[in-house]
Tab-separated table of C-alpha atoms in Angstrom:
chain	number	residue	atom	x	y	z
A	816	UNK	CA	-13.964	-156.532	-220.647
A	817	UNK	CA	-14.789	-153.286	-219.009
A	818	UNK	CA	-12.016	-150.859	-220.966
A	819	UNK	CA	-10.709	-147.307	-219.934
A	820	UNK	CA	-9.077	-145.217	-223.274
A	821	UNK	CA	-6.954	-142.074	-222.693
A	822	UNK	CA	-6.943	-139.695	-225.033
A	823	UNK	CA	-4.402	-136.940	-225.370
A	824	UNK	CA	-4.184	-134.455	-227.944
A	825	UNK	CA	-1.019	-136.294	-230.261
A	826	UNK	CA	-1.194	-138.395	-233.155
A	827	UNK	CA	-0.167	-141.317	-231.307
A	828	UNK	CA	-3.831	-140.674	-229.384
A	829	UNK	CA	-5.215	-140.930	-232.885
A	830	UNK	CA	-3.682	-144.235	-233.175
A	831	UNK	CA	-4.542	-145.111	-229.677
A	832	UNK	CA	-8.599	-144.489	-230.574
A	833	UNK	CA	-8.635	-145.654	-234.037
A	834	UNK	CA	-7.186	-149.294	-232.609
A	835	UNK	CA	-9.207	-149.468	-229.694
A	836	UNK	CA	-12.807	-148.808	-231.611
A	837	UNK	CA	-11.526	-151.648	-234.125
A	838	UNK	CA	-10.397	-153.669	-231.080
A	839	UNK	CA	-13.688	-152.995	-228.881
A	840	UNK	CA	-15.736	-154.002	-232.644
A	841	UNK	CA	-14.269	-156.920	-232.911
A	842	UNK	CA	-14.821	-158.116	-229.036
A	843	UNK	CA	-17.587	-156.598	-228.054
A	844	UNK	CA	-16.017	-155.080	-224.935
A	845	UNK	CA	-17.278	-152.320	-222.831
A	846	UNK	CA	-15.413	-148.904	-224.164
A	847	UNK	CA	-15.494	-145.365	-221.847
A	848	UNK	CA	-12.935	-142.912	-223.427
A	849	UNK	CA	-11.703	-140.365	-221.573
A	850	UNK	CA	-10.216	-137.039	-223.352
A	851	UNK	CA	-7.621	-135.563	-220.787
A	852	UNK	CA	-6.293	-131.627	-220.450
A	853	UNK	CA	-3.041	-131.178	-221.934
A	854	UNK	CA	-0.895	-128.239	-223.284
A	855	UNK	CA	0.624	-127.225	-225.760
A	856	UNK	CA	-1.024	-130.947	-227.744
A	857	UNK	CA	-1.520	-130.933	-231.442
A	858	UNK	CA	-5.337	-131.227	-230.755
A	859	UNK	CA	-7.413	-129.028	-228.271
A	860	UNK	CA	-9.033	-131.145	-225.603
A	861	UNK	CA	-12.499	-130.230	-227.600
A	862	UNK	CA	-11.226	-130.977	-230.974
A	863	UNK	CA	-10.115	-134.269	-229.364
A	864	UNK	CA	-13.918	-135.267	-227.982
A	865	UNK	CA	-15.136	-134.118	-231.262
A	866	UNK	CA	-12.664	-136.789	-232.811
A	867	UNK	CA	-14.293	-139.466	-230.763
A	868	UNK	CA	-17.294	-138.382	-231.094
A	869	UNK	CA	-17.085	-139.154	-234.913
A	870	UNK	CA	-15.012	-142.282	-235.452
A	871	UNK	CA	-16.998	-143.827	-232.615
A	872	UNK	CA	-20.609	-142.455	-234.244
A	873	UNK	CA	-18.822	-143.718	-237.581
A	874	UNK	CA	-18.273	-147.287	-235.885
A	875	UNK	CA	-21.440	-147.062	-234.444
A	876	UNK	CA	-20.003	-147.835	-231.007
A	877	UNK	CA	-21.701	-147.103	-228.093
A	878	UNK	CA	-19.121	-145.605	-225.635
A	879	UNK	CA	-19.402	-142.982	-222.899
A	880	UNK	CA	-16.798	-139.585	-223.774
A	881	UNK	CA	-15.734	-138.085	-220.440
A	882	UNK	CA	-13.624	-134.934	-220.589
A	883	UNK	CA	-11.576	-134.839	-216.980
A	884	UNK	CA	-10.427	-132.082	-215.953
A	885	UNK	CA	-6.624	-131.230	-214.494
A	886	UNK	CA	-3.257	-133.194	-214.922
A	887	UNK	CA	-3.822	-135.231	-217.275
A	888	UNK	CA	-1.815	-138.577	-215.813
A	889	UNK	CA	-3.403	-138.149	-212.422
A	890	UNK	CA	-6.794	-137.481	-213.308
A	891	UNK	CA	-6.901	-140.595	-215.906
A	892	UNK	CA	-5.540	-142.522	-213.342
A	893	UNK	CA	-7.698	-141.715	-210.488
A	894	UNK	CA	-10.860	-142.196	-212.912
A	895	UNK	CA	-9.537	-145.627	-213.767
A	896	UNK	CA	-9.479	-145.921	-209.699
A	897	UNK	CA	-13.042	-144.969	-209.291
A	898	UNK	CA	-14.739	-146.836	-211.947
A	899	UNK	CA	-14.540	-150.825	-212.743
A	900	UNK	CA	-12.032	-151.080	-215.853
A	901	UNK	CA	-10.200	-154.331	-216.416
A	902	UNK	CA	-7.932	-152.525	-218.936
A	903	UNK	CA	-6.762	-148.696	-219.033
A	904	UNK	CA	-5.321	-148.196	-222.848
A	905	UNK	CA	-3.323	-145.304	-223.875
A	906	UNK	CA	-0.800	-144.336	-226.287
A	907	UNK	CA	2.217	-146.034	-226.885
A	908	UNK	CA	5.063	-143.501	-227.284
A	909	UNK	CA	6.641	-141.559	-230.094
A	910	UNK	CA	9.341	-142.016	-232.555
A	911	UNK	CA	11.946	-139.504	-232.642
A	912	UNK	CA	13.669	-138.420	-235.842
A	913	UNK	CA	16.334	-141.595	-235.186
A	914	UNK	CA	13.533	-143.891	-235.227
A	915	UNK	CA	13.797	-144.147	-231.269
A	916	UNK	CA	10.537	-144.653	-228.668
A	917	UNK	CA	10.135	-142.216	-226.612
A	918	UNK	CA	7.545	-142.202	-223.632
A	919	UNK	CA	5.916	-139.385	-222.469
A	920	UNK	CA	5.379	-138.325	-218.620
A	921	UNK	CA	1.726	-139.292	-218.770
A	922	UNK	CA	2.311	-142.905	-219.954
A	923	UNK	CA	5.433	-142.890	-217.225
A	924	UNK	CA	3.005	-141.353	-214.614
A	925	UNK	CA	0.170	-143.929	-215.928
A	926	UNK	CA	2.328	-147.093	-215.788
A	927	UNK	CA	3.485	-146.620	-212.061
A	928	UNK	CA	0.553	-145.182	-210.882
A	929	UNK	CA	-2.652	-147.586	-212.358
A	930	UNK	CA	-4.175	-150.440	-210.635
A	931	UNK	CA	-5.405	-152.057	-213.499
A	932	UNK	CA	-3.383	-153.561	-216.294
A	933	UNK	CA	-2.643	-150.616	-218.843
A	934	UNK	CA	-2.031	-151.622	-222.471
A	935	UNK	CA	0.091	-149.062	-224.867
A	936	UNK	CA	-0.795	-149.110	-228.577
A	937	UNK	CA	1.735	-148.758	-230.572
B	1221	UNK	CA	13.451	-124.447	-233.297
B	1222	UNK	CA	11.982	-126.776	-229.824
B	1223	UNK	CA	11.779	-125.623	-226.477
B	1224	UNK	CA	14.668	-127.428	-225.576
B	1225	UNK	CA	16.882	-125.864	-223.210
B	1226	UNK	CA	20.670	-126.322	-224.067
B	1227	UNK	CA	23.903	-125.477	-221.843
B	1228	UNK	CA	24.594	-121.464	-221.817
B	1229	UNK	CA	28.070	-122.273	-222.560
B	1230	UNK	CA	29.076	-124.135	-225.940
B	1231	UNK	CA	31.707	-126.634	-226.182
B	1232	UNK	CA	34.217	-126.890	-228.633
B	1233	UNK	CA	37.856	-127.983	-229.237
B	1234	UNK	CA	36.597	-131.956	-230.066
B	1235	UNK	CA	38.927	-133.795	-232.593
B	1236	UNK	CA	37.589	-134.319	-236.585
B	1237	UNK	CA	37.832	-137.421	-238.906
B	1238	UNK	CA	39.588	-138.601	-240.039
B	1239	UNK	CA	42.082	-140.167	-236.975
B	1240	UNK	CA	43.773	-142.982	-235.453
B	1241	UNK	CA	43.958	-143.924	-232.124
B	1242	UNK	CA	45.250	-147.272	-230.030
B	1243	UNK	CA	42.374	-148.256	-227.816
B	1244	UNK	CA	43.302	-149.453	-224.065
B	1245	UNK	CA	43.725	-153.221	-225.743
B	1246	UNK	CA	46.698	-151.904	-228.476
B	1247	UNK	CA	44.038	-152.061	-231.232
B	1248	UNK	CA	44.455	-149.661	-233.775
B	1249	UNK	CA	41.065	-147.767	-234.392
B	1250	UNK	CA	40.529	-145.807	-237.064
B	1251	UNK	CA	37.863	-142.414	-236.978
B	1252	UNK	CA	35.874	-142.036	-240.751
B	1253	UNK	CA	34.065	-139.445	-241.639
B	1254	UNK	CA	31.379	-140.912	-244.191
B	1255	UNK	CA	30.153	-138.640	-247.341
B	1256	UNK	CA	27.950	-140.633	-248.601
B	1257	UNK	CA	26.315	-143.267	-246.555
B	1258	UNK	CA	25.499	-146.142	-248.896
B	1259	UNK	CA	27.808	-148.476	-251.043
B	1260	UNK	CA	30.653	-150.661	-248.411
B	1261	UNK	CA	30.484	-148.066	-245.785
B	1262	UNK	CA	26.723	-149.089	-244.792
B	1263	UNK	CA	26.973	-152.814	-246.163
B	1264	UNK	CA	29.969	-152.496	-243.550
B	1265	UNK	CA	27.482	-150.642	-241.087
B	1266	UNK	CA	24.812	-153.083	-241.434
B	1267	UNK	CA	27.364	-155.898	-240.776
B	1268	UNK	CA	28.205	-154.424	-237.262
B	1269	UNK	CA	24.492	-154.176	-236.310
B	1270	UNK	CA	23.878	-157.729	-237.400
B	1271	UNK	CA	26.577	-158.370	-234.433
B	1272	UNK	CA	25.458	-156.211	-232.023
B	1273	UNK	CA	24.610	-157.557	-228.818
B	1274	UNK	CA	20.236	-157.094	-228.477
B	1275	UNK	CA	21.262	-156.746	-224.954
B	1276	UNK	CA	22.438	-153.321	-225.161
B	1277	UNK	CA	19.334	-151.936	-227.309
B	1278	UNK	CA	17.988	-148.404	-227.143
B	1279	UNK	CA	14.250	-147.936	-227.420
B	1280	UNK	CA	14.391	-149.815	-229.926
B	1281	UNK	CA	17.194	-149.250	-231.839
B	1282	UNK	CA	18.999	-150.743	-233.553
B	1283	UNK	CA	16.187	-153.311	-234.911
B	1284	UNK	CA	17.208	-156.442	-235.402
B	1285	UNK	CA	17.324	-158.483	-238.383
B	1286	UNK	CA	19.696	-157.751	-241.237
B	1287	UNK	CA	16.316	-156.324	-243.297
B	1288	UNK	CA	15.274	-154.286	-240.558
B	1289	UNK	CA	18.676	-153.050	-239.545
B	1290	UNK	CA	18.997	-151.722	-243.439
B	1291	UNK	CA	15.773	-150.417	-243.504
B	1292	UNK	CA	16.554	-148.367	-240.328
B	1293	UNK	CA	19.951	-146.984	-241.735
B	1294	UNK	CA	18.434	-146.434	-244.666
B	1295	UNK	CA	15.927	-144.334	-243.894
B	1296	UNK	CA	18.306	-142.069	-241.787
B	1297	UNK	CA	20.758	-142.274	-244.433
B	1298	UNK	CA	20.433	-139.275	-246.554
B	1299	UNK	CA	19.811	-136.268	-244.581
B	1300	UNK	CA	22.248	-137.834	-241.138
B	1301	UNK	CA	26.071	-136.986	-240.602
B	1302	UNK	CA	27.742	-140.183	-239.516
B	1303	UNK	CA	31.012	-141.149	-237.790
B	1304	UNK	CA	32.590	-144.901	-238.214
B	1305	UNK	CA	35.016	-145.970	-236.180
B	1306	UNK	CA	36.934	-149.400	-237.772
B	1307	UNK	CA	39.147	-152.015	-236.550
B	1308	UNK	CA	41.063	-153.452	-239.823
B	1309	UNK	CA	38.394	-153.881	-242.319
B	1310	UNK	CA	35.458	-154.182	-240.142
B	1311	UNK	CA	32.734	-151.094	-238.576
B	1312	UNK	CA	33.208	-151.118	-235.031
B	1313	UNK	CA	31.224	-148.472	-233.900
B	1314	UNK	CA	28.592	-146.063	-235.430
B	1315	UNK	CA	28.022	-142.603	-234.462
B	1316	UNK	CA	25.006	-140.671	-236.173
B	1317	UNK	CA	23.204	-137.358	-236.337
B	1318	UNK	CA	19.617	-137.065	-237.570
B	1319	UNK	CA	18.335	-133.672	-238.275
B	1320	UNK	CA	15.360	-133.355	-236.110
B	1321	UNK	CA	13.024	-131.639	-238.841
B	1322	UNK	CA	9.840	-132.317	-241.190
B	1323	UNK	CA	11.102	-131.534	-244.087
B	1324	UNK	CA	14.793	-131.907	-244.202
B	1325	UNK	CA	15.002	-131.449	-247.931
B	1326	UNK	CA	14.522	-127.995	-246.890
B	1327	UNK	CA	17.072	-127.503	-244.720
B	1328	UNK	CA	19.050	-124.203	-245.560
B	1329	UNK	CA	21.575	-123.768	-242.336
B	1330	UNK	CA	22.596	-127.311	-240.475
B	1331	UNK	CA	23.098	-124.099	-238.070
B	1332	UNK	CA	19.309	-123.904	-237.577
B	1333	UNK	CA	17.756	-127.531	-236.855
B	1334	UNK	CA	18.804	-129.371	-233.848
B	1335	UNK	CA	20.154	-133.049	-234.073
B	1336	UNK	CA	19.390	-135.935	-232.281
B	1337	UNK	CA	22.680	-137.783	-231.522
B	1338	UNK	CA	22.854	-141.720	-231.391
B	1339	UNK	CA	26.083	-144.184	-230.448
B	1340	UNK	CA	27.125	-147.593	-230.667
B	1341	UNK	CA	30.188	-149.876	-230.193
B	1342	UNK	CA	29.941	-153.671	-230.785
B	1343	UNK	CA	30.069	-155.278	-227.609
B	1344	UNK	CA	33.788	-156.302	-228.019
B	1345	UNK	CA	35.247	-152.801	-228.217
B	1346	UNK	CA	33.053	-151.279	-225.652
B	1347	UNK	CA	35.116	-150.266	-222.105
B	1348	UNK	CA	38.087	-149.827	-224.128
B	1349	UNK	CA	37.626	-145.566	-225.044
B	1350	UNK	CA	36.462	-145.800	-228.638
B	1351	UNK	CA	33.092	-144.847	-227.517
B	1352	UNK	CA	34.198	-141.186	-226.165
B	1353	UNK	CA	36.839	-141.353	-228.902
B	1354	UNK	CA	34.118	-141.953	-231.358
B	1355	UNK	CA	31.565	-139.414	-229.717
B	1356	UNK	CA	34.168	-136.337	-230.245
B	1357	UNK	CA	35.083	-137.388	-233.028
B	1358	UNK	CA	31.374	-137.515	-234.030
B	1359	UNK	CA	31.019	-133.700	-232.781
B	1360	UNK	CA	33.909	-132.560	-233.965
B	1361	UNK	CA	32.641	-133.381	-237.696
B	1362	UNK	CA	29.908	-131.230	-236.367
B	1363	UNK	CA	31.066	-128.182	-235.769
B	1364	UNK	CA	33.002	-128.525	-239.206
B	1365	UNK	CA	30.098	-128.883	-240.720
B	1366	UNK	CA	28.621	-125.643	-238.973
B	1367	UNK	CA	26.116	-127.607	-236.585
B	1368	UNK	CA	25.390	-126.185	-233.199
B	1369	UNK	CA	22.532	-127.655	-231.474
B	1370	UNK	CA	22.555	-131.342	-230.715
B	1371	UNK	CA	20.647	-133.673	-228.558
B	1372	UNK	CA	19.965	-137.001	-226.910
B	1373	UNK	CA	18.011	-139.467	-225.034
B	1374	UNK	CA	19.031	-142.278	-222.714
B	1375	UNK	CA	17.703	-144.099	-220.303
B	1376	UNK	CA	17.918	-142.974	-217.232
B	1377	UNK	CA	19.246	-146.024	-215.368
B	1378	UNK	CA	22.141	-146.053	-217.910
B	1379	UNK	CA	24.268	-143.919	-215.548
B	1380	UNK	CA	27.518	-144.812	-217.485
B	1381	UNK	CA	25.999	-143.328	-220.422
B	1382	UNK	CA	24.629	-140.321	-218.871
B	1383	UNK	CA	28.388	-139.342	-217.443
B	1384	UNK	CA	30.090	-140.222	-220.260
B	1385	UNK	CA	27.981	-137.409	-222.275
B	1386	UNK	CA	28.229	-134.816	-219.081
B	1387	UNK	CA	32.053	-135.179	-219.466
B	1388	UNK	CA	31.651	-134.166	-222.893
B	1389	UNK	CA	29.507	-131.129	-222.214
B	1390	UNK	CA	25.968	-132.631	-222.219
B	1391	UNK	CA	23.712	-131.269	-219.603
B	1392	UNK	CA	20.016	-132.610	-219.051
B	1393	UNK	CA	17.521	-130.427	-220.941
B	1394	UNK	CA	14.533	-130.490	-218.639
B	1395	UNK	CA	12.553	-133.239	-220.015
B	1396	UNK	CA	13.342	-136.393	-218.103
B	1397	UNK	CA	10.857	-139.101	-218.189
B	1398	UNK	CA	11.724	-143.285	-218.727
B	1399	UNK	CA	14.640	-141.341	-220.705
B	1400	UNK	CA	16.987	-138.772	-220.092
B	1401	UNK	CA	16.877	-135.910	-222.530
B	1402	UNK	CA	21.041	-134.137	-222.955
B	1403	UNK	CA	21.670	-131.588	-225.068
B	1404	UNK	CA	25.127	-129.615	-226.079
B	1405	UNK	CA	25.922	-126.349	-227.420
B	1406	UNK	CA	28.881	-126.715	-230.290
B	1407	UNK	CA	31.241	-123.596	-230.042
């Protein structure tokens, strides 16, 4: 399977990567990450890549790292559009302080937008 | 504190704990403050969740499962402010407030954190009041206790929900995705 990761700058995009590269191991799918523009994240967008970068060298996965530019819903979204992914996987929410899921506008944005099947990791 | 925006005017004058009230069936329901929350009040607690309706969920509260439910309230129990409301012997309804905070050990003012509100009402009792009795009731406690910023989330088809906390003094904070995000000012 040809799959599309997006990669914000939260700890639930941590999650997101570190279960997709075990996920992609243990399959043998096709990976391309891509590490969107967001403010005001926990991670920069270039601390972000450099986090792929490693726990994918440290898998010793072979994936592509694009960095796309611009809102970060619509610009995952229309990448997903112009390659050929089966599966576009991001993050699957937060947990606020009551212990309740909460879903950002990107994963909103993603889920009614995407043509392909989208997969949130929780 | 967040970036939350909150309503320029605060609201006050909301009854305390403990009360009684008749709900619109005649059944006498009765408004607890709890102190501590372990021991019968959340064996009690627990008991009502194990009831509750999976229908009527949150984002995934309350879990399900009598393990899960007591983990849940468990690990919200020390540093939350909590409202019961009870029918005879029995927890009826659950009202909660979880400092929003990474370290609430170190929490010197309740004045300075904000607190994310929750609310439930087994199935049986719902349409009857006790849910806005139980919500001021809930905030009341609150500004006794010298809180002032609280908030919510609720999904934003739940439009009953949604008025029910703008009659209180809720207004939407700005962040409004699958759920609404409220927030009050306590006077």
């Amino acid at each position: 399977m040809n799959v599309l990761l997006g990669l914000a700058g939260s700890d639930e995009s941590i999650t997101a990567l570190r279960r997709t590269i075990e996920r992609t191991d243990n399959v043998g799918d096709e990976l391309t990450v891509a590490v969107l523009e967001k403010a005001d994240t926990d991670r920069s967008q270039e601390e972000m890549y450099r986090q792929a970068e490693k726990l994918l060298s440290e898998a010793n996965l072979d994936a592509e790292i694009e960095r796309l530019e611009g809102d970060p819903g619509a610009s995952l979204v229309n990448y997903a559009e112009q390659g050929e992914f089966d599966q576009l996987v991001i993050g699957g929410g937060t947990i606020s302080p009551m212990g309740k899921i909460q879903l950002g506008s990107i994963t909103e944005f993603v889920l009614l937008n995407a043509p392909t099947t989208v997969k949130l990791v929780r | 504190m967040s970036g939350r925006v909150y309503p320029d005017t605060a609201s006050g004058s909301f009854p305390a704990p403990p009360s009684t009230a008749e709900d619109q069936s005649d059944r006498q329901i009765e408004f607890q403050a709890v102190d501590e929350f372990e021991g019968e009040v959340l064996d009690d607690t627990v008991e009502m969740y194990v009831e509750f309706d999976p229908t009527d969920r949150a984002q995934g509260i309350p879990p399900t499962g009598e393990t899960r439910i007591r983990n849940w309230l468990e690990t919200i129990a020390e540093h939350s402010v909590n409202v019961v409301a009870r029918h005879g012997e029995d927890v009826i309804g659950h009202a909660v407030l979880v400092p929003d905070s990474d370290d609430p050990d170190s929490i010197e003012d309740v004045g300075d954190v904000e607190w994310e509100l929750a609310i439930f009402v087994l199935q049986a009792y719902q349409q009857s009041g006790i849910g806005t009795q139980l919500l001021k009731h809930l905030l009341g406690h609150a500004i006794e206790l010298g809180i002032t910023h609280v908030w919510l989330t609720v999904e934003r088809w739940n439009t009953p929900a949604i008025a029910l906390y703008e009659r209180v003094g809720f207004e939407p904070t700005g962040t409004e995705n699958f759920e609404q995000e409220m927030g009050i000012l306590l006077d």
